[in-house]
Short mmCIF file of C-alpha atoms in Angstrom, two decimals:
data_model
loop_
_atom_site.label_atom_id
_atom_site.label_comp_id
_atom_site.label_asym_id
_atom_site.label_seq_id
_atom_site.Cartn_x
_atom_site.Cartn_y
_atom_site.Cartn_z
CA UNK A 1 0.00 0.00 0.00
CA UNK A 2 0.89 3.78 -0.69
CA UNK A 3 1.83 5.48 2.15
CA UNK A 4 -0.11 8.53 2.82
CA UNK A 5 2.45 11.03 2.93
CA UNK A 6 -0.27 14.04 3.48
CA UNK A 7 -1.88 11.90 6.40
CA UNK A 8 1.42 11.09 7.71
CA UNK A 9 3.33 14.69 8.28
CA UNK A 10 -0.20 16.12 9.61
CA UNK A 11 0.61 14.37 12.46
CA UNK A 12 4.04 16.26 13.02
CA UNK A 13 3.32 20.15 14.23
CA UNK A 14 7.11 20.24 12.43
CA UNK A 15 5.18 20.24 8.99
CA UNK A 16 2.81 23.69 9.75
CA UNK A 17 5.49 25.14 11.96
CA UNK A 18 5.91 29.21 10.03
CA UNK A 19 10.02 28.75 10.91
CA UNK A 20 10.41 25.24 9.35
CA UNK A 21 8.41 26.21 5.96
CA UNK A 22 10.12 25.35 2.72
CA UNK A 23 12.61 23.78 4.59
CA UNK A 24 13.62 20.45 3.66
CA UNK A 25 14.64 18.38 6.86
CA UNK A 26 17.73 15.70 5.90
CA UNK A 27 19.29 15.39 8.95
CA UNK A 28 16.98 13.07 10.69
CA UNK A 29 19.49 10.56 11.53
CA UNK A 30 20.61 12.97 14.54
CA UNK A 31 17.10 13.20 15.48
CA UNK A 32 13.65 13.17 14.42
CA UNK A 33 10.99 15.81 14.31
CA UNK A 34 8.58 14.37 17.35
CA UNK A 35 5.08 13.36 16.67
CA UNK A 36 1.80 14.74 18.05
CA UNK A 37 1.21 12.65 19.98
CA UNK A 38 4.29 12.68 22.00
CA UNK A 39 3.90 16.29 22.42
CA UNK A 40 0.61 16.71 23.56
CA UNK A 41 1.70 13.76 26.47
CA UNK A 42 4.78 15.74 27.32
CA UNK A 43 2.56 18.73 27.60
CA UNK A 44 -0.33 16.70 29.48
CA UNK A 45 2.29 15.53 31.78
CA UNK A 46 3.76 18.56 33.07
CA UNK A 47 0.19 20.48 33.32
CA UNK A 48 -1.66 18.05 35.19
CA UNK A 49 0.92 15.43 36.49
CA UNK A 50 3.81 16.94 37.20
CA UNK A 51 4.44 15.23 40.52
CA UNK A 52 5.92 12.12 42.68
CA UNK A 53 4.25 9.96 40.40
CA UNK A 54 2.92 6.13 42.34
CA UNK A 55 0.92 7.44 45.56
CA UNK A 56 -2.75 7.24 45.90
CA UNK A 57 -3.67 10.62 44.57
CA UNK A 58 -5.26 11.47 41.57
CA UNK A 59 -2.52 13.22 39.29
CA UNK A 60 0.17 10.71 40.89
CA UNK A 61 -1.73 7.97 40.29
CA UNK A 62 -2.01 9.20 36.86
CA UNK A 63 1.19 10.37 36.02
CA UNK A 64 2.42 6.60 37.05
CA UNK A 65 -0.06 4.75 34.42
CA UNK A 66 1.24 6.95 32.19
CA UNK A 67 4.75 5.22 32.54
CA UNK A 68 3.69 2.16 32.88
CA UNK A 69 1.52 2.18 29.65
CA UNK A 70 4.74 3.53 27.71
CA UNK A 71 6.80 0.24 28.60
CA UNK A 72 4.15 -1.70 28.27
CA UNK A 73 2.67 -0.81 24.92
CA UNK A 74 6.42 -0.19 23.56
CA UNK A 75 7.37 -3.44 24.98
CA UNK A 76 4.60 -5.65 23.23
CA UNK A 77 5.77 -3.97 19.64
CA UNK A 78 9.45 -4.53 20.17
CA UNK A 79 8.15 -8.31 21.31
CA UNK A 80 9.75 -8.60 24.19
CA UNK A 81 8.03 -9.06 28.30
CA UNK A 82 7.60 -5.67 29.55
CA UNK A 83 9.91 -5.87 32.54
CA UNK A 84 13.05 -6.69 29.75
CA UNK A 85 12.24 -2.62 28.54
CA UNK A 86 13.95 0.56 30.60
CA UNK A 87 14.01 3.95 30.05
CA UNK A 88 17.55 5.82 30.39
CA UNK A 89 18.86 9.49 29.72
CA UNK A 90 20.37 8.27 26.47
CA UNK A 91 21.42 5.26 24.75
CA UNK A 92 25.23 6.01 25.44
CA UNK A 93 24.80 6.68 29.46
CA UNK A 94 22.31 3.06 28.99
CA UNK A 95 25.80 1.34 27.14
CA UNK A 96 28.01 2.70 29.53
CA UNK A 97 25.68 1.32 32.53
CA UNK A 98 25.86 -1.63 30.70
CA UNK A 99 29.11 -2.01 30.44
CA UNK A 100 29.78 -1.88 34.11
CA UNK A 101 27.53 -4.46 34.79
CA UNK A 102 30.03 -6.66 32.47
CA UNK A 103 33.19 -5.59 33.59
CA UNK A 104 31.59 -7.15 37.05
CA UNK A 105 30.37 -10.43 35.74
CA UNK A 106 33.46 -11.09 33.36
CA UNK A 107 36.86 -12.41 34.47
CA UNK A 108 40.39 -11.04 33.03
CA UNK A 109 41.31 -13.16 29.91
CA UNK A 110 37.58 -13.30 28.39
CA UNK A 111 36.46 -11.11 25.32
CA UNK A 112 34.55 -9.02 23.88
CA UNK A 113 34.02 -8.86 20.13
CA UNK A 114 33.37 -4.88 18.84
CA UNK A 115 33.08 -3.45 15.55
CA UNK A 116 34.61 -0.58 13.83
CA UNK A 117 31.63 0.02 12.36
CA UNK A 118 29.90 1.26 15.08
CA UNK A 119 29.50 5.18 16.38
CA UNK A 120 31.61 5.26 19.38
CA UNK A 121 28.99 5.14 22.02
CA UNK A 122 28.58 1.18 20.90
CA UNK A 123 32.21 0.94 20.64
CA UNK A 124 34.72 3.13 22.90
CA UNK A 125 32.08 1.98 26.34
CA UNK A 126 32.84 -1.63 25.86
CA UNK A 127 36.82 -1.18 24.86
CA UNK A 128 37.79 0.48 27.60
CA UNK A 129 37.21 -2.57 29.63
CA UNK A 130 40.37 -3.25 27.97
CA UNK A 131 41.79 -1.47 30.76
CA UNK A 132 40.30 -3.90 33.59
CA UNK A 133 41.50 -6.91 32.18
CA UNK A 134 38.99 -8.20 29.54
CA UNK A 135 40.42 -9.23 25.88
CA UNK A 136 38.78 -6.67 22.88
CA UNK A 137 38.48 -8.22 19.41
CA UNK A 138 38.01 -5.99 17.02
CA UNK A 139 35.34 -7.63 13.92
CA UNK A 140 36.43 -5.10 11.25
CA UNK A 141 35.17 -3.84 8.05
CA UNK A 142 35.79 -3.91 4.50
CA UNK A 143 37.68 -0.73 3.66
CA UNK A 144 36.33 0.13 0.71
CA UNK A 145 32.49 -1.06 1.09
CA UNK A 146 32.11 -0.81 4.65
CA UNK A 147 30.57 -3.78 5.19
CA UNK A 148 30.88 -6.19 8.10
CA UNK A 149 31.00 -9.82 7.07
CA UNK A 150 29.78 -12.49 8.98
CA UNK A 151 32.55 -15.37 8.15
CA UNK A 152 34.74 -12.57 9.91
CA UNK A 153 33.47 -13.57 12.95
CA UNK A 154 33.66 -16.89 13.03
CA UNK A 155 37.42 -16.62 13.49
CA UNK A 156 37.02 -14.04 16.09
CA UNK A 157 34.56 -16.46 18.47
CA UNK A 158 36.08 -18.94 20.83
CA UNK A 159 35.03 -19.99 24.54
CA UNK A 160 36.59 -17.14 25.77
CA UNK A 161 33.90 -14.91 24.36
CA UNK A 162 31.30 -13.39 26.52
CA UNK A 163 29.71 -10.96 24.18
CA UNK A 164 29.24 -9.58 20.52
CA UNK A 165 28.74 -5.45 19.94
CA UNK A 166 27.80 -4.75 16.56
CA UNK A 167 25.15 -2.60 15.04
CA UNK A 168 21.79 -3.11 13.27
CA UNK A 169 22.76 0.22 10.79
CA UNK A 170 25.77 2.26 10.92
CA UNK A 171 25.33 5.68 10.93
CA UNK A 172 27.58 6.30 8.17
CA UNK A 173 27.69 3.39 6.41
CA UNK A 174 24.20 2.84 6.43
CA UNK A 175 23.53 -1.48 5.35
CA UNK A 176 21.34 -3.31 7.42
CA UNK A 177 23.40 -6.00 9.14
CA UNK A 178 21.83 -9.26 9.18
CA UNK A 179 20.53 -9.16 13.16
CA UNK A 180 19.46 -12.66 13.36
CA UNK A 181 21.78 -14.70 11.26
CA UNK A 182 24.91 -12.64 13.58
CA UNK A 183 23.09 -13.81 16.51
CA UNK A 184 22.47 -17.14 16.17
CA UNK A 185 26.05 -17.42 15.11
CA UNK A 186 27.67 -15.73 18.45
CA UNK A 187 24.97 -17.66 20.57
CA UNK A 188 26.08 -20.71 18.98
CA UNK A 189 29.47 -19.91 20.28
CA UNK A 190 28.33 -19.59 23.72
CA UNK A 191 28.46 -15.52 23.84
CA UNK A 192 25.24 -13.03 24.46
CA UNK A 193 24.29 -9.98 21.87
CA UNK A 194 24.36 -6.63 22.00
CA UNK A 195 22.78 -4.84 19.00
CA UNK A 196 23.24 -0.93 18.88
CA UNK A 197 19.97 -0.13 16.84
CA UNK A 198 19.60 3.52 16.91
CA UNK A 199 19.92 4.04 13.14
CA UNK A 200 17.39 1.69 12.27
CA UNK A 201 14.27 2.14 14.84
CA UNK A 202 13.10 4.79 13.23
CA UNK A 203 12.42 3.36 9.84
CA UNK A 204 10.13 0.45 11.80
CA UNK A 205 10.31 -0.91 15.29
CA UNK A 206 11.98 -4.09 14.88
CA UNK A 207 10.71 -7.33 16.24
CA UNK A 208 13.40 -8.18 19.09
CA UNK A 209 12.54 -11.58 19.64
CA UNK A 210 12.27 -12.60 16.39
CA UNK A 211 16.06 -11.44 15.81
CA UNK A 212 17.13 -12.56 18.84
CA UNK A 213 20.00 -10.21 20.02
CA UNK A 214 20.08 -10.35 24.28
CA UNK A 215 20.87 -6.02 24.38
CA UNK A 216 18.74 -3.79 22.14
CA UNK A 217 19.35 -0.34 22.62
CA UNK A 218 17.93 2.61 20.19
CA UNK A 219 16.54 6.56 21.12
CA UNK A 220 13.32 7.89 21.12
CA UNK A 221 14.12 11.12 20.29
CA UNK A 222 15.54 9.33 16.70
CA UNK A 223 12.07 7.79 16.58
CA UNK A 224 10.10 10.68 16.86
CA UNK A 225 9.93 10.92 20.69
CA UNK A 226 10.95 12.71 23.88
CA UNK A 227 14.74 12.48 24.54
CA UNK A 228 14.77 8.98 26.64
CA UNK A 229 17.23 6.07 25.66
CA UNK A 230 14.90 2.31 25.09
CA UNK A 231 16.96 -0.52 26.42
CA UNK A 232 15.74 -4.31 25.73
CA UNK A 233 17.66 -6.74 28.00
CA UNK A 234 16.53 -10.26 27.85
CA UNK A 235 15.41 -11.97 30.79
CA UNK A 236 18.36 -14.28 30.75
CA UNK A 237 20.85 -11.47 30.89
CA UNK A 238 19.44 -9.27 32.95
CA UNK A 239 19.08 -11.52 35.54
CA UNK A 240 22.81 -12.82 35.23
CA UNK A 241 24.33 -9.19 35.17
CA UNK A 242 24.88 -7.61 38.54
CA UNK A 243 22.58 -4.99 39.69
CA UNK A 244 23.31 -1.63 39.08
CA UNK A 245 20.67 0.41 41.03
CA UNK A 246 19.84 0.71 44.27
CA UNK A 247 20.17 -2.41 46.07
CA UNK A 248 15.77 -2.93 47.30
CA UNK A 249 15.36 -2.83 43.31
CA UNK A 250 17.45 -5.65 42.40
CA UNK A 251 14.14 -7.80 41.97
CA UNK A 252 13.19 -5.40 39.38
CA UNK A 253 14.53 -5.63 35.98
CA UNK A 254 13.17 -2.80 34.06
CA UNK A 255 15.28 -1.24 37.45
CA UNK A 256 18.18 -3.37 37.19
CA UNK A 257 20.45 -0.98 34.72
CA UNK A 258 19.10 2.37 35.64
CA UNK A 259 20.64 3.32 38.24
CA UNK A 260 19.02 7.37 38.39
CA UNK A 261 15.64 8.19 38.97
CA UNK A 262 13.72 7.97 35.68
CA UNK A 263 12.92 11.27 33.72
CA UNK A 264 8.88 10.89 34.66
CA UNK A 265 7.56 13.25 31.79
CA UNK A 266 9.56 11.69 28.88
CA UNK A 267 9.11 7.99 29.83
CA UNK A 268 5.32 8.63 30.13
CA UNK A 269 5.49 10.63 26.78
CA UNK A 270 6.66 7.66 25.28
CA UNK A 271 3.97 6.41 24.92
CA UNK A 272 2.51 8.53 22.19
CA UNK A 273 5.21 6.64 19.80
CA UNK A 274 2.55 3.47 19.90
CA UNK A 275 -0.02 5.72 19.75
CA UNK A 276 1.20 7.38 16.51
CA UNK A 277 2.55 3.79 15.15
CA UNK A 278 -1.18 2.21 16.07
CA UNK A 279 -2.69 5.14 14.17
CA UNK A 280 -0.11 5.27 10.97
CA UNK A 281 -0.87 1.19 10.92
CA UNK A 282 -5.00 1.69 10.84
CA UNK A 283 -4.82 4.40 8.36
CA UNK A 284 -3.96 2.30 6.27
CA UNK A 285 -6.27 -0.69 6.27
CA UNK A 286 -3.56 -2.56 9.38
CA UNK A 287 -3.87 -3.81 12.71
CA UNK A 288 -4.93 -1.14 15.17
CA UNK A 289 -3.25 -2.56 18.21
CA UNK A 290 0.08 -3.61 19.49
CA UNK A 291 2.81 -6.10 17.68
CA UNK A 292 0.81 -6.28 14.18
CA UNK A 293 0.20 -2.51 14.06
CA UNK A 294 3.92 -2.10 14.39
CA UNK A 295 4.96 -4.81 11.74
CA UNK A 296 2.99 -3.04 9.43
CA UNK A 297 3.71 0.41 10.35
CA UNK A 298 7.19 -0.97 9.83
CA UNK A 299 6.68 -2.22 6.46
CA UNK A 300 4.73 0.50 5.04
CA UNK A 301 7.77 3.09 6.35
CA UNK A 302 10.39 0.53 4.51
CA UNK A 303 8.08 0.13 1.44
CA UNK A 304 8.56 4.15 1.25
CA UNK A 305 11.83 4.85 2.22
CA UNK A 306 13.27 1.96 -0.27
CA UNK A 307 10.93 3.80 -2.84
CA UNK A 308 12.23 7.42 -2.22
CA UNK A 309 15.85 5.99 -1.63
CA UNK A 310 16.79 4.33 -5.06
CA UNK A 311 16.38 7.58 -7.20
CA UNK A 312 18.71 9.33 -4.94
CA UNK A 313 21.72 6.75 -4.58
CA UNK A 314 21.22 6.41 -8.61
CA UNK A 315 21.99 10.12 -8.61
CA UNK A 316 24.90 10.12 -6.09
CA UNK A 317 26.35 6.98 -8.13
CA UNK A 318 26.76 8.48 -11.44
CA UNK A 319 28.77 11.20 -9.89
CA UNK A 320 32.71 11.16 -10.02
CA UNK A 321 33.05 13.54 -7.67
CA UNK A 322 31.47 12.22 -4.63
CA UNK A 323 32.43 8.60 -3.40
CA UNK A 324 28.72 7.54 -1.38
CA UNK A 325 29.40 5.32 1.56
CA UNK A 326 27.48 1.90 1.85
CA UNK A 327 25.30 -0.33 -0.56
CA UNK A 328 23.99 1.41 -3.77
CA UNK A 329 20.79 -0.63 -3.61
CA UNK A 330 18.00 0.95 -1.04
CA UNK A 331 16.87 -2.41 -0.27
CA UNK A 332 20.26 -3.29 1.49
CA UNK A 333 20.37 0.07 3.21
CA UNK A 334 18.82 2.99 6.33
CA UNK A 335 17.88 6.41 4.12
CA UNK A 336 21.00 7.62 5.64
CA UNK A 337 23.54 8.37 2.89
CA UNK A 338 27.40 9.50 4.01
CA UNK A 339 29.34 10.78 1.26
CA UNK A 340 32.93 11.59 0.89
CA UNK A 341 33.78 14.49 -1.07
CA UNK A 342 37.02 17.14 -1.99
CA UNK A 343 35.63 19.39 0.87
CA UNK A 344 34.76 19.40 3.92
CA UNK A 345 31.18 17.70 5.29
CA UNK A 346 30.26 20.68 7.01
CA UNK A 347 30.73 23.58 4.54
CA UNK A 348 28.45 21.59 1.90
CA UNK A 349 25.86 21.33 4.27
CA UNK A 350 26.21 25.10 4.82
CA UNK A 351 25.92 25.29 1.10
CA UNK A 352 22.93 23.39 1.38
CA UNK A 353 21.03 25.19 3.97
CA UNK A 354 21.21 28.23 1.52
CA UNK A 355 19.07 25.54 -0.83
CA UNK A 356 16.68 25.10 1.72
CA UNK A 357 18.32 21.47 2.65
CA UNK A 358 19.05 20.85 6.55
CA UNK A 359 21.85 18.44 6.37
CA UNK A 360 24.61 17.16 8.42
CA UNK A 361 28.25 17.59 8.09
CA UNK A 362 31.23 16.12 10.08
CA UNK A 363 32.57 12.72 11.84
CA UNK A 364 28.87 12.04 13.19
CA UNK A 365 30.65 9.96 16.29
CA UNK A 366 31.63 7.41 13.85
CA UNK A 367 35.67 8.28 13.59
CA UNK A 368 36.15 4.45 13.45
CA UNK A 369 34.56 3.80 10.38
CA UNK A 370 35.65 6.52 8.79
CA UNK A 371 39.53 5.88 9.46
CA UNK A 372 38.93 2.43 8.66
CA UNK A 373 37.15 3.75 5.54
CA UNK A 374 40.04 6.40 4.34
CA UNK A 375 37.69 8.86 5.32
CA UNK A 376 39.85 11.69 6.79
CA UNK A 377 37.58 12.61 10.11
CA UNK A 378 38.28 16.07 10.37
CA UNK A 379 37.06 17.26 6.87
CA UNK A 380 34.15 14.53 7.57
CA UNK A 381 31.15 13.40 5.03
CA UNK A 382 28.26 14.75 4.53
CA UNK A 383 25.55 13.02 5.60
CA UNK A 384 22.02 13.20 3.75
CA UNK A 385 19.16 11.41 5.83
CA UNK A 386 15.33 10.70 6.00
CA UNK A 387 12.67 9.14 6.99
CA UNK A 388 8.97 8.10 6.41
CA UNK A 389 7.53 11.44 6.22
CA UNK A 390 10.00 13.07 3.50
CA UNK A 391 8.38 12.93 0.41
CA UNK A 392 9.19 12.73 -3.15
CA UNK A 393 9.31 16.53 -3.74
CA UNK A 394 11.55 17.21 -1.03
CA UNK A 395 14.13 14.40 -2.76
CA UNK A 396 13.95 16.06 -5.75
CA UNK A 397 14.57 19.32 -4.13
CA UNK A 398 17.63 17.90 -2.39
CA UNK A 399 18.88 16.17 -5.62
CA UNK A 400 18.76 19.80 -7.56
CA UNK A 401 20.20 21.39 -4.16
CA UNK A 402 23.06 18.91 -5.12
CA UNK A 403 23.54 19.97 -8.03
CA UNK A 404 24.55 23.58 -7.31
CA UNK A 405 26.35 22.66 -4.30
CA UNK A 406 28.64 20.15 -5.56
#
């Protein structure tokens, strides 16, 4: 089915805002324009519930369900228990908090497999643990494609291996990396999964257990919510890792790995991402509710994105002067396109914003990739990215923005 573009960015206040207008936004890969939904929650919340939110009273009582209904509805989409989903400040303060946990459990001499494909907050955490003892393998791309190949691993995995780091989409190089087959390989070799998918949740909540990583970590505020880091730990994990919150909340997961107090407001916002994913799913002829609105709001924002994506890496291909990051085909790939030019990332998209284009220019966190790429980090890439609400027009606009700025 045709996604209803018109439908769709009605439901971001972005879209009639007087000092966005004839603005093009291409920089959604370092975060999202929020949905109604979310907003009028966040505003609800601090109106009417802005307290101590659990006691008996009315607006605390309130405020409370309004949490709980966030990890609950969120939780049944991702398909995971609601007690394996917590709320954090961000996903890199949620990896680092994980990472402590591990440097506890694991003994000196054991490993941990990272990528350098990864932005550094899935990458740097874990390697420091270098410096307590633990054993870093480093699963490393192809230099000229990017990609990460999975026979690579196999000769990194051995007993001594307690986990795998790796992420669903890099935020440079931009292929989807095969979730499931990568983590039925490292479980087969005795070692848990930790999948960094920030650049890919917002092009379709993914169904967790059906991929089957143990660690899921991606940002609202990416996926068109409040600023609040979503962490999936698996049961099985969770339990085994050492507590790192207060000691009387040990016997609560969802509790387990945050060790502040929750921001109330933003976790209870939250919520408004199922209610816009429910509503974006029923619009068009899908499930209203839960898991199968979100597998179809997933596949209708693919079916788009693939759609809108082709014309543009067709464009970027046929160019000598530009060298584009990643898989050619959409189908392989996140709507987040890194390229390499003569100048700098940053003064193109300056040149851009003159066309009406908001882009991104710079390392992007993701100095690892780029090194390992040839990609000097100080001049950068531009980076060109969207999502399910971009239409056609505003590709074309960005293509002919291009044109003059290259």
């Amino acid at each position: 089915m045709t996604l209803d573009s018109t439908w769709v960015r009605g439901r971001f206040p972005a879209f009639a805002e007087p000092s966005l207008a004839g603005q093009a936004f291409f920089e959604n890969a370092g975060g999202s324009y929020a949905c109604a939904p979310v907003i009028d929650r966040l505003t609800r919340f601090y109106r009417s519930r802005k307290v101590q939110p659990y006691a008996p009273y009315e607006a605390s009582r309130l405020g409370g369900a309004e949490m709980d209904e966030a990890r609950t509805r969120l939780a049944a989409m991702l398909g995971v228990e609601t007690d394996e989903l917590s709320f954090g400040p961000s996903t890199t303060q949620n990896t680092y908090v994980l990472a402590r946990a591990f440097a506890q459990a694991m003994q000196p001499g054991e490993a941990i497999v990272v990528t350098n494909q990864d932005h550094e907050a899935n990458s740097g955490t874990w390697r420091r643990l270098a410096e307590e003892g633990i054993e870093i393998r480093e699963w490393r791309i192809d230099p000229e494609t990017g990609h990460l190949d999975p026979e690579a691993l196999e000769d990194l995995l051995d007993e001594k291996v307690r986990l795998v780091v790796f992420p669903h989409v890099s935020n440079v190089v931009g292929e989807i990396n095969d979730v499931a087959a990568i983590s039925a390989l490292a479980h087969a070799a005795g070692a848990f999964v930790c999948v960094d998918g920030v650049s890919y949740a917002p092009h379709g909540l993914p169904d967790v257990d059906a991929l089957g990583p143990d660690i899921y970590l991606f940002s609202a505020y990416k996926t068109y919510g409040p600023h609040q880091g979503l962490m999936v730990i698996r049961r099985a994990l969770g339990e085994w890792l050492p507590n790192q919150a207060h000691y009387f909340n040990a016997d609560v997961l969802y509790k387990r790995f945050t060790p502040a107090g929750p921001d109330h407001a933003q976790v209870a916002a939250s919520a408004g991402m199922a209610d816009y994913i429910e509503a974006l799913s029923a619009h068009h002829g899908g499930p209203a509710h839960g898991a199968a609105a979100a597998r179809h709001a997933h596949d209708l924002m693919r079916g788009h994105e693939t759609a809108l994506l082709q014309p543009l890496l067709d464009y970027l291909s046929a160019r000598n002067d530009v060298r584009l990051l990643g898989p050619t085909r959409a189908e392989r790939r996140a709507p987040t396109v890194a390229l390499e030019l003569s100048a700098p990332g940053a003064g193109v998209a300056a040149a851009l914003a003159l066309e009406g284009i908001m882009a991104g220019g710079g390392d992007f966190y993701a100095v690892r990739p780029l090194e390992a790429m040839g990609v000097d980090p100080d001049k950068g890439v531009l980076r060109l990215s969207f999502v399910h609400y971009t239409t056609e027009a505003e590709v074309d606009k960005l293509i002919a923005a291009l044109d003059k700025a290259l």
